[in-house]
Short mmCIF file of C-alpha atoms in Angstrom, two decimals:
data_model
loop_
_atom_site.label_atom_id
_atom_site.label_comp_id
_atom_site.label_asym_id
_atom_site.label_seq_id
_atom_site.Cartn_x
_atom_site.Cartn_y
_atom_site.Cartn_z
CA UNK A 20 0.00 0.00 0.00
CA UNK A 21 1.08 3.56 0.62
CA UNK A 22 3.85 2.45 2.90
CA UNK A 23 5.69 0.78 0.09
CA UNK A 24 6.23 4.08 -1.60
CA UNK A 25 8.35 5.32 1.22
CA UNK A 26 12.00 4.60 1.25
CA UNK A 27 12.96 2.18 3.88
CA UNK A 28 16.41 3.62 3.70
CA UNK A 29 18.51 0.76 4.91
CA UNK A 30 20.77 -0.62 2.24
CA UNK A 31 20.16 -4.13 3.50
CA UNK A 32 16.53 -4.07 2.44
CA UNK A 33 15.95 -6.17 -0.60
CA UNK A 34 12.95 -7.70 -2.27
CA UNK A 35 10.35 -8.97 0.16
CA UNK A 36 12.00 -7.51 3.17
CA UNK A 37 11.67 -4.09 1.73
CA UNK A 38 7.92 -4.49 1.45
CA UNK A 39 7.76 -5.73 4.98
CA UNK A 40 9.16 -2.49 6.34
CA UNK A 41 6.20 -1.05 8.23
CA UNK A 42 7.22 2.55 8.56
CA UNK A 43 8.79 5.20 6.42
CA UNK A 44 12.37 4.80 7.47
CA UNK A 45 14.25 2.57 9.81
CA UNK A 46 14.81 4.45 12.99
CA UNK A 47 18.44 3.80 13.28
CA UNK A 48 21.33 2.69 11.28
CA UNK A 49 22.63 -0.48 9.85
CA UNK A 50 25.49 1.20 8.12
CA UNK A 51 28.84 0.07 9.45
CA UNK A 52 30.31 2.30 12.08
CA UNK A 53 33.58 2.86 10.42
CA UNK A 54 36.55 4.42 12.08
CA UNK A 55 35.86 8.04 12.83
CA UNK A 56 32.29 7.99 11.59
CA UNK A 57 30.82 7.96 15.08
CA UNK A 58 32.72 10.99 16.17
CA UNK A 59 31.51 14.14 14.52
CA UNK A 60 34.21 16.60 13.67
CA UNK A 61 33.69 19.25 16.27
CA UNK A 62 32.26 17.42 19.23
CA UNK A 63 32.38 19.81 22.15
CA UNK A 64 34.22 18.63 25.21
CA UNK A 65 32.04 18.69 28.27
CA UNK A 66 33.27 18.03 31.78
CA UNK A 67 31.71 14.66 32.48
CA UNK A 68 29.86 14.61 35.74
CA UNK A 69 29.75 11.05 37.00
CA UNK A 70 26.52 9.58 38.30
CA UNK A 71 26.60 8.45 41.92
CA UNK A 72 26.62 4.63 41.99
CA UNK A 73 23.22 4.39 43.69
CA UNK A 74 21.70 6.46 40.89
CA UNK A 75 23.43 4.47 38.15
CA UNK A 76 22.13 1.28 39.80
CA UNK A 77 18.51 2.43 39.49
CA UNK A 78 18.97 3.77 35.98
CA UNK A 79 17.67 1.79 33.01
CA UNK A 80 18.68 2.83 29.52
CA UNK A 81 16.10 1.82 26.94
CA UNK A 82 17.20 1.52 23.32
CA UNK A 83 14.75 0.66 20.57
CA UNK A 84 16.60 -0.98 17.69
CA UNK A 85 15.46 -2.07 14.26
CA UNK A 86 18.06 -3.58 11.94
CA UNK A 87 20.94 -2.06 13.88
CA UNK A 88 23.24 -5.05 13.86
CA UNK A 89 26.27 -3.09 12.73
CA UNK A 90 25.91 -0.18 15.13
CA UNK A 91 24.23 -1.52 18.25
CA UNK A 92 27.27 -3.34 19.63
CA UNK A 93 29.36 -0.17 19.81
CA UNK A 94 26.49 1.82 21.26
CA UNK A 95 25.97 -0.70 24.07
CA UNK A 96 29.69 -1.04 24.78
CA UNK A 97 29.93 2.73 25.07
CA UNK A 98 27.21 2.69 27.75
CA UNK A 99 28.38 -0.31 29.76
CA UNK A 100 29.72 -0.62 32.40
CA UNK A 101 29.16 2.98 33.48
CA UNK A 102 25.42 2.38 33.30
CA UNK A 103 24.83 -1.23 34.28
CA UNK A 104 21.25 -1.66 33.01
CA UNK A 105 21.07 -1.33 29.26
CA UNK A 106 17.86 -2.67 27.75
CA UNK A 107 17.79 -3.14 23.99
CA UNK A 108 14.38 -3.78 22.45
CA UNK A 109 14.96 -5.56 19.18
CA UNK A 110 11.91 -4.62 17.17
CA UNK A 111 11.70 -7.67 14.94
CA UNK A 112 14.95 -6.98 13.13
CA UNK A 113 15.94 -9.21 10.26
CA UNK A 114 19.63 -8.93 10.99
CA UNK A 115 21.67 -9.97 14.02
CA UNK A 116 20.78 -6.96 16.15
CA UNK A 117 19.84 -9.01 19.16
CA UNK A 118 22.94 -11.19 19.08
CA UNK A 119 25.18 -8.15 18.77
CA UNK A 120 23.38 -6.42 21.63
CA UNK A 121 23.53 -9.55 23.75
CA UNK A 122 27.23 -10.06 23.08
CA UNK A 123 27.88 -6.48 24.09
CA UNK A 124 26.21 -7.21 27.42
CA UNK A 125 22.78 -5.63 27.10
CA UNK A 126 19.50 -7.16 28.26
CA UNK A 127 17.68 -7.92 25.04
CA UNK A 128 13.91 -7.89 24.62
CA UNK A 129 12.66 -9.20 21.33
CA UNK A 130 9.54 -8.17 19.49
CA UNK A 131 8.70 -11.21 17.39
CA UNK A 132 7.24 -9.02 14.68
CA UNK A 133 8.06 -5.44 13.93
CA UNK A 134 5.73 -3.06 15.75
CA UNK A 135 7.41 0.31 15.33
CA UNK A 136 9.59 2.53 17.45
CA UNK A 137 6.82 3.80 19.71
CA UNK A 138 5.80 0.24 20.56
CA UNK A 139 9.41 -0.78 21.17
CA UNK A 140 10.05 2.12 23.52
CA UNK A 141 6.92 1.35 25.50
CA UNK A 142 8.03 -2.27 25.81
CA UNK A 143 11.40 -1.17 27.14
CA UNK A 144 9.83 1.28 29.57
CA UNK A 145 7.30 -1.29 30.83
CA UNK A 146 10.10 -3.81 31.32
CA UNK A 147 12.31 -1.33 33.18
CA UNK A 148 9.42 -0.40 35.46
CA UNK A 149 8.72 -4.04 36.25
CA UNK A 150 12.38 -4.53 37.03
CA UNK A 151 12.15 -1.75 39.57
CA UNK A 152 13.84 1.07 37.66
CA UNK A 153 14.05 4.41 39.46
CA UNK A 154 15.15 6.35 36.40
CA UNK A 155 14.70 5.60 32.73
CA UNK A 156 16.59 7.09 29.82
CA UNK A 157 15.58 6.56 26.20
CA UNK A 158 18.53 6.46 23.87
CA UNK A 159 18.94 6.10 20.13
CA UNK A 160 20.47 2.97 18.66
CA UNK A 161 22.45 4.57 15.85
CA UNK A 162 25.09 6.24 17.99
CA UNK A 163 23.84 9.79 17.52
CA UNK A 164 23.54 10.36 21.28
CA UNK A 165 26.51 10.65 23.60
CA UNK A 166 26.62 8.64 26.82
CA UNK A 167 28.44 11.61 28.35
CA UNK A 168 25.20 13.59 28.21
CA UNK A 169 23.29 11.09 30.35
CA UNK A 170 24.28 12.52 33.76
CA UNK A 171 23.12 15.97 32.69
CA UNK A 172 19.66 14.52 32.04
CA UNK A 173 19.45 12.21 35.04
CA UNK A 174 21.03 14.28 37.81
CA UNK A 175 18.30 16.95 37.94
CA UNK A 176 15.79 14.11 38.44
CA UNK A 177 17.96 12.34 40.99
CA UNK A 178 18.29 15.60 42.93
CA UNK A 179 14.50 15.86 42.92
CA UNK A 180 14.38 19.12 40.99
CA UNK A 181 12.29 17.79 38.12
CA UNK A 182 10.48 14.59 37.15
CA UNK A 183 11.61 14.37 33.55
CA UNK A 184 14.22 15.90 31.27
CA UNK A 185 14.08 16.28 27.51
CA UNK A 186 17.23 16.47 25.47
CA UNK A 187 17.44 19.41 23.13
CA UNK A 188 19.89 19.80 20.31
CA UNK A 189 19.01 23.46 19.84
CA UNK A 190 19.68 24.87 23.30
CA UNK A 191 23.37 24.70 22.56
CA UNK A 192 25.24 23.61 19.47
CA UNK A 193 22.10 24.31 17.40
CA UNK A 194 24.24 25.65 14.59
CA UNK A 195 25.75 22.17 14.15
CA UNK A 196 22.43 20.75 12.99
CA UNK A 197 22.38 20.40 9.21
CA UNK A 198 20.11 22.87 7.46
CA UNK A 199 17.56 20.44 6.01
CA UNK A 200 17.07 18.64 9.29
CA UNK A 201 16.69 21.97 10.98
CA UNK A 202 13.82 22.87 8.65
CA UNK A 203 11.95 19.60 9.30
CA UNK A 204 12.53 19.80 13.05
CA UNK A 205 11.46 23.41 13.10
CA UNK A 206 8.14 22.39 11.54
CA UNK A 207 7.84 19.65 14.15
CA UNK A 208 8.42 22.13 16.96
CA UNK A 209 5.72 24.44 15.63
CA UNK A 210 3.38 21.45 15.27
CA UNK A 211 4.02 20.42 18.86
CA UNK A 212 3.42 23.96 20.08
CA UNK A 213 0.07 24.05 18.34
CA UNK A 214 -1.12 20.59 19.33
CA UNK A 215 0.24 20.28 22.84
CA UNK A 216 0.86 23.86 23.82
CA UNK A 217 4.29 22.99 25.16
CA UNK A 218 7.02 25.42 24.22
CA UNK A 219 9.94 23.16 23.51
CA UNK A 220 13.08 24.04 21.67
CA UNK A 221 13.39 20.51 20.27
CA UNK A 222 10.23 18.46 20.05
CA UNK A 223 11.48 15.29 18.44
CA UNK A 224 14.61 14.32 20.24
CA UNK A 225 14.84 10.67 21.23
CA UNK A 226 17.07 11.47 24.19
CA UNK A 227 14.90 11.76 27.31
CA UNK A 228 15.09 10.88 30.97
CA UNK A 229 12.19 10.06 33.27
CA UNK A 230 11.73 9.46 36.93
CA UNK A 231 9.79 6.34 37.81
CA UNK A 232 6.78 8.50 38.53
CA UNK A 233 6.89 10.16 35.12
CA UNK A 234 7.55 6.88 33.31
CA UNK A 235 4.50 5.33 34.91
CA UNK A 236 2.38 8.04 33.32
CA UNK A 237 3.55 7.10 29.83
CA UNK A 238 1.29 4.78 27.88
CA UNK A 239 2.13 4.93 24.19
CA UNK A 240 -0.58 3.81 21.81
CA UNK A 241 0.92 5.22 18.62
CA UNK A 242 3.24 2.44 17.58
CA UNK A 243 5.13 4.20 14.86
CA UNK A 244 6.92 7.53 14.78
CA UNK A 245 4.14 9.72 16.12
CA UNK A 246 4.98 8.57 19.64
CA UNK A 247 7.39 11.50 19.95
CA UNK A 248 4.44 13.87 20.06
CA UNK A 249 2.33 11.48 22.09
CA UNK A 250 4.94 11.15 24.81
CA UNK A 251 5.09 14.95 25.13
CA UNK A 252 1.31 15.20 25.37
CA UNK A 253 1.12 12.59 28.08
CA UNK A 254 3.93 14.09 30.09
CA UNK A 255 2.41 17.53 29.82
CA UNK A 256 -0.93 16.21 31.05
CA UNK A 257 0.79 15.02 34.25
CA UNK A 258 1.87 18.62 34.98
CA UNK A 259 5.07 17.26 36.46
CA UNK A 260 8.04 19.63 36.51
CA UNK A 261 10.50 19.18 33.69
CA UNK A 262 13.35 20.86 31.95
CA UNK A 263 15.15 20.79 28.67
CA UNK A 264 18.80 19.89 28.71
CA UNK A 265 21.21 20.67 25.90
CA UNK A 266 22.61 17.57 24.26
CA UNK A 267 24.95 17.14 21.37
CA UNK A 268 23.80 15.07 18.42
CA UNK A 269 26.48 13.38 16.37
CA UNK A 270 25.34 14.03 12.86
CA UNK A 271 27.32 11.73 10.69
CA UNK A 272 26.88 10.88 7.06
CA UNK A 273 25.12 7.65 7.88
CA UNK A 274 22.91 8.88 10.71
CA UNK A 275 21.60 11.53 8.34
CA UNK A 276 21.03 9.01 5.60
CA UNK A 277 19.18 6.75 8.02
CA UNK A 278 17.19 9.38 9.86
CA UNK A 279 13.60 10.21 9.19
CA UNK A 280 12.98 11.71 5.80
CA UNK A 281 11.24 15.00 5.62
CA UNK A 282 8.40 13.46 3.63
CA UNK A 283 7.72 11.01 6.45
CA UNK A 284 6.53 13.95 8.50
CA UNK A 285 3.14 13.85 6.84
CA UNK A 286 2.62 10.26 7.78
CA UNK A 287 3.65 11.05 11.35
CA UNK A 288 1.29 14.00 11.51
CA UNK A 289 -1.56 11.86 10.17
CA UNK A 290 -0.91 9.08 12.70
CA UNK A 291 -0.76 11.62 15.46
CA UNK A 292 -3.95 13.47 14.57
CA UNK A 293 -5.90 10.23 14.10
CA UNK A 294 -4.57 9.11 17.47
CA UNK A 295 -5.95 12.26 19.04
CA UNK A 296 -9.39 11.57 17.62
CA UNK A 297 -9.58 7.80 18.07
CA UNK A 298 -8.07 6.28 21.09
CA UNK B 13 -39.34 -7.39 -16.75
CA UNK B 14 -36.33 -6.56 -18.84
CA UNK B 15 -33.09 -8.55 -18.91
CA UNK B 16 -31.30 -6.25 -16.42
CA UNK B 17 -34.07 -6.66 -13.85
CA UNK B 18 -34.04 -10.43 -14.18
CA UNK B 19 -30.28 -10.67 -13.67
CA UNK B 20 -30.18 -8.32 -10.68
CA UNK B 21 -33.22 -9.77 -8.93
CA UNK B 22 -32.00 -13.34 -9.28
CA UNK B 23 -28.57 -12.32 -7.96
CA UNK B 24 -30.16 -10.62 -4.98
CA UNK B 25 -32.35 -13.66 -4.39
CA UNK B 26 -29.24 -15.83 -4.32
CA UNK B 27 -27.58 -13.49 -1.80
CA UNK B 28 -30.74 -13.56 0.32
CA UNK B 29 -30.74 -17.36 0.30
CA UNK B 30 -27.08 -17.41 1.40
CA UNK B 31 -27.83 -14.91 4.16
CA UNK B 32 -30.74 -16.98 5.45
CA UNK B 33 -28.72 -20.19 5.33
CA UNK B 34 -25.88 -18.58 7.28
CA UNK B 35 -28.38 -17.38 9.85
CA UNK B 36 -29.95 -20.82 10.17
CA UNK B 37 -26.52 -22.38 10.61
CA UNK B 38 -26.06 -19.97 13.51
CA UNK B 39 -22.97 -18.31 12.08
CA UNK B 40 -24.39 -14.79 11.90
CA UNK B 41 -25.88 -12.49 14.48
CA UNK B 42 -29.56 -11.69 14.22
CA UNK B 43 -29.03 -7.97 13.75
CA UNK B 44 -26.56 -8.52 10.93
CA UNK B 45 -28.92 -10.92 9.17
CA UNK B 46 -31.79 -8.46 9.36
CA UNK B 47 -29.57 -5.67 8.05
CA UNK B 48 -28.46 -7.63 5.01
CA UNK B 49 -31.96 -8.96 4.27
CA UNK B 50 -33.21 -5.38 4.30
CA UNK B 51 -30.44 -4.36 1.88
CA UNK B 52 -31.25 -7.21 -0.54
CA UNK B 53 -35.02 -6.62 -0.36
CA UNK B 54 -34.71 -2.88 -0.90
CA UNK B 55 -32.40 -3.52 -3.82
CA UNK B 56 -34.82 -5.96 -5.40
CA UNK B 57 -37.81 -3.66 -4.87
CA UNK B 58 -35.95 -0.70 -6.36
CA UNK B 59 -34.99 -2.78 -9.39
CA UNK B 60 -38.48 -4.11 -10.05
CA UNK B 61 -40.29 -0.81 -9.42
CA UNK B 62 -37.82 1.96 -10.33
CA UNK B 63 -40.53 4.53 -9.63
CA UNK B 64 -40.11 4.00 -5.89
CA UNK B 65 -36.60 5.41 -5.80
CA UNK B 66 -37.61 8.20 -8.15
CA UNK B 67 -40.49 9.24 -5.93
CA UNK B 68 -38.35 9.13 -2.78
CA UNK B 69 -35.61 11.08 -4.54
CA UNK B 70 -38.08 13.75 -5.63
CA UNK B 71 -39.31 14.11 -2.07
CA UNK B 72 -35.74 14.59 -0.87
CA UNK B 73 -35.04 17.12 -3.60
CA UNK B 74 -32.71 14.88 -5.59
CA UNK B 75 -33.40 14.75 -9.31
CA UNK B 76 -33.15 11.07 -10.21
CA UNK B 77 -33.69 7.80 -8.39
CA UNK B 78 -30.32 6.55 -9.59
CA UNK B 79 -28.61 9.46 -7.87
CA UNK B 80 -30.33 8.64 -4.60
CA UNK B 81 -29.07 5.06 -4.80
CA UNK B 82 -25.58 6.30 -5.63
CA UNK B 83 -25.47 8.69 -2.67
CA UNK B 84 -26.74 6.03 -0.32
CA UNK B 85 -24.14 3.50 -1.44
CA UNK B 86 -21.30 6.02 -1.12
CA UNK B 87 -22.41 6.82 2.43
CA UNK B 88 -22.63 3.13 3.24
CA UNK B 89 -19.18 2.45 1.81
CA UNK B 90 -17.54 5.26 3.75
CA UNK B 91 -19.18 4.05 6.95
CA UNK B 92 -17.96 0.54 6.22
CA UNK B 93 -14.46 1.78 5.55
CA UNK B 94 -14.39 3.62 8.86
CA UNK B 95 -15.59 0.49 10.62
CA UNK B 96 -12.87 -1.61 9.00
CA UNK B 97 -10.25 1.01 9.82
CA UNK B 98 -11.27 1.01 13.47
CA UNK B 99 -11.16 -2.76 13.56
CA UNK B 100 -7.68 -2.70 12.06
CA UNK B 101 -6.49 -0.21 14.63
CA UNK B 102 -7.82 -2.34 17.45
CA UNK B 103 -6.15 -5.38 15.99
CA UNK B 104 -2.84 -3.52 15.72
CA UNK B 105 -3.17 -2.55 19.36
CA UNK B 106 -3.90 -6.10 20.43
CA UNK B 107 -0.94 -7.40 18.47
CA UNK B 108 1.40 -4.83 20.00
CA UNK B 109 0.24 -5.76 23.51
CA UNK B 110 0.77 -9.45 22.77
CA UNK B 111 4.22 -8.92 21.28
CA UNK B 112 5.17 -6.68 24.20
CA UNK B 113 4.03 -9.11 26.86
CA UNK B 114 5.88 -11.95 25.19
CA UNK B 115 9.08 -9.91 24.88
CA UNK B 116 8.99 -8.80 28.52
CA UNK B 117 8.13 -12.17 29.96
CA UNK B 118 10.80 -13.96 27.98
CA UNK B 119 13.44 -11.47 29.06
CA UNK B 120 12.34 -11.83 32.68
CA UNK B 121 12.42 -15.60 32.46
CA UNK B 122 15.93 -15.44 31.01
CA UNK B 123 17.03 -13.06 33.76
CA UNK B 124 15.58 -15.34 36.44
CA UNK B 125 17.35 -18.32 34.95
CA UNK B 126 20.63 -16.42 34.84
CA UNK B 127 20.19 -15.50 38.49
CA UNK B 128 19.52 -19.10 39.38
CA UNK B 129 22.75 -20.07 37.62
CA UNK B 130 24.62 -17.51 39.68
CA UNK B 131 25.08 -14.68 37.22
CA UNK B 132 23.60 -11.66 38.86
CA UNK B 133 23.19 -9.66 35.73
CA UNK B 134 19.79 -8.10 35.71
CA UNK B 135 17.82 -9.81 38.42
CA UNK B 136 14.26 -8.62 38.79
CA UNK B 137 13.46 -6.75 41.95
CA UNK B 138 11.80 -9.28 44.21
CA UNK B 139 9.53 -6.71 45.86
CA UNK B 140 8.05 -5.80 42.51
CA UNK B 141 7.56 -9.45 41.76
CA UNK B 142 4.77 -9.61 44.32
CA UNK B 143 2.85 -6.64 42.99
CA UNK B 144 2.26 -8.11 39.57
CA UNK B 145 1.79 -4.97 37.58
CA UNK B 146 -0.51 -5.04 34.60
CA UNK B 147 0.99 -4.61 31.14
CA UNK B 148 0.36 -1.38 29.44
#
């Protein structure tokens, strides 16, 4: 149907598999992480504040991964052992994502069939809550987020100042975001302002941290990409205190190629609006 | 009766027979059966006496009987489409919940097993074990 017209993006999609791709673009990368490709040119050095061990112990990092076999191992290894609980939700990948994640030491949850990024994140969050998580961080599987930014998101929650933190790529280093992505994201920010009334500087950043209390309020029904707006709506409805934290996004050639296409935005907007009407 | 009327009426009669047989076999709900029988009967009546639809159309301010039938069928189709879409959404939701529960429970089982074997990797919190939280 319509979905087939969208590019699935990943070079490993061929024939039948390509048709089976349920949403516009894979939400991560399967392109090899070659030497130097993970590190963007001008990554700003930030004094890394370490998490106290008792906080790190209660922290679960949830990564939704779809066909990430070539990148996920490095992402997990970068997180462990500083953050002992890394949960990778393999969303029905056709490659060896789950083996790579398992080898790297992550807890792997497997969706038997692909359900979309929103569904995968909710699975990871539900699992973390059942395991007794005190803090939950959602993290991207393609290496575009930096583990060094995690304390900046979690510490305000651990100190009890806020209940959730949203990563923002525009608070600082906004000029490093490529122009075309900036245009799409700008539209998304305006959309979020209109629909949810929340004035965010970066509406669709996958890097977020929640307290247990905030995470328990999340109940994602939009399985595909529209969850980014849904999550914001639900958090706003809780009226819990929050803040935006500047994070640096490693835009690399492959993460750009694998990211959401601008044209996918219409599909996302449609899913979201329908979700508002029908629940 | 002209050839068109004969063909359509016999087709509708066949559909009515199938509907009744399904109902007798107990495979259809009463309301559904009545709905479809009404559709077939109205169709047959409108084919045999085209003046009926014309008169109704005139009363409603629509020019021709054919147009009335067309509008009605479009409305019906859109309603049906919405119904199917809703069903599909519900099915998607159910499938996601199933897939999620399976993923979580398998991971927990694996973690428990690992704990039993002495690897304390990601052991579930025993306190939470008791509470048995519902899946969301």
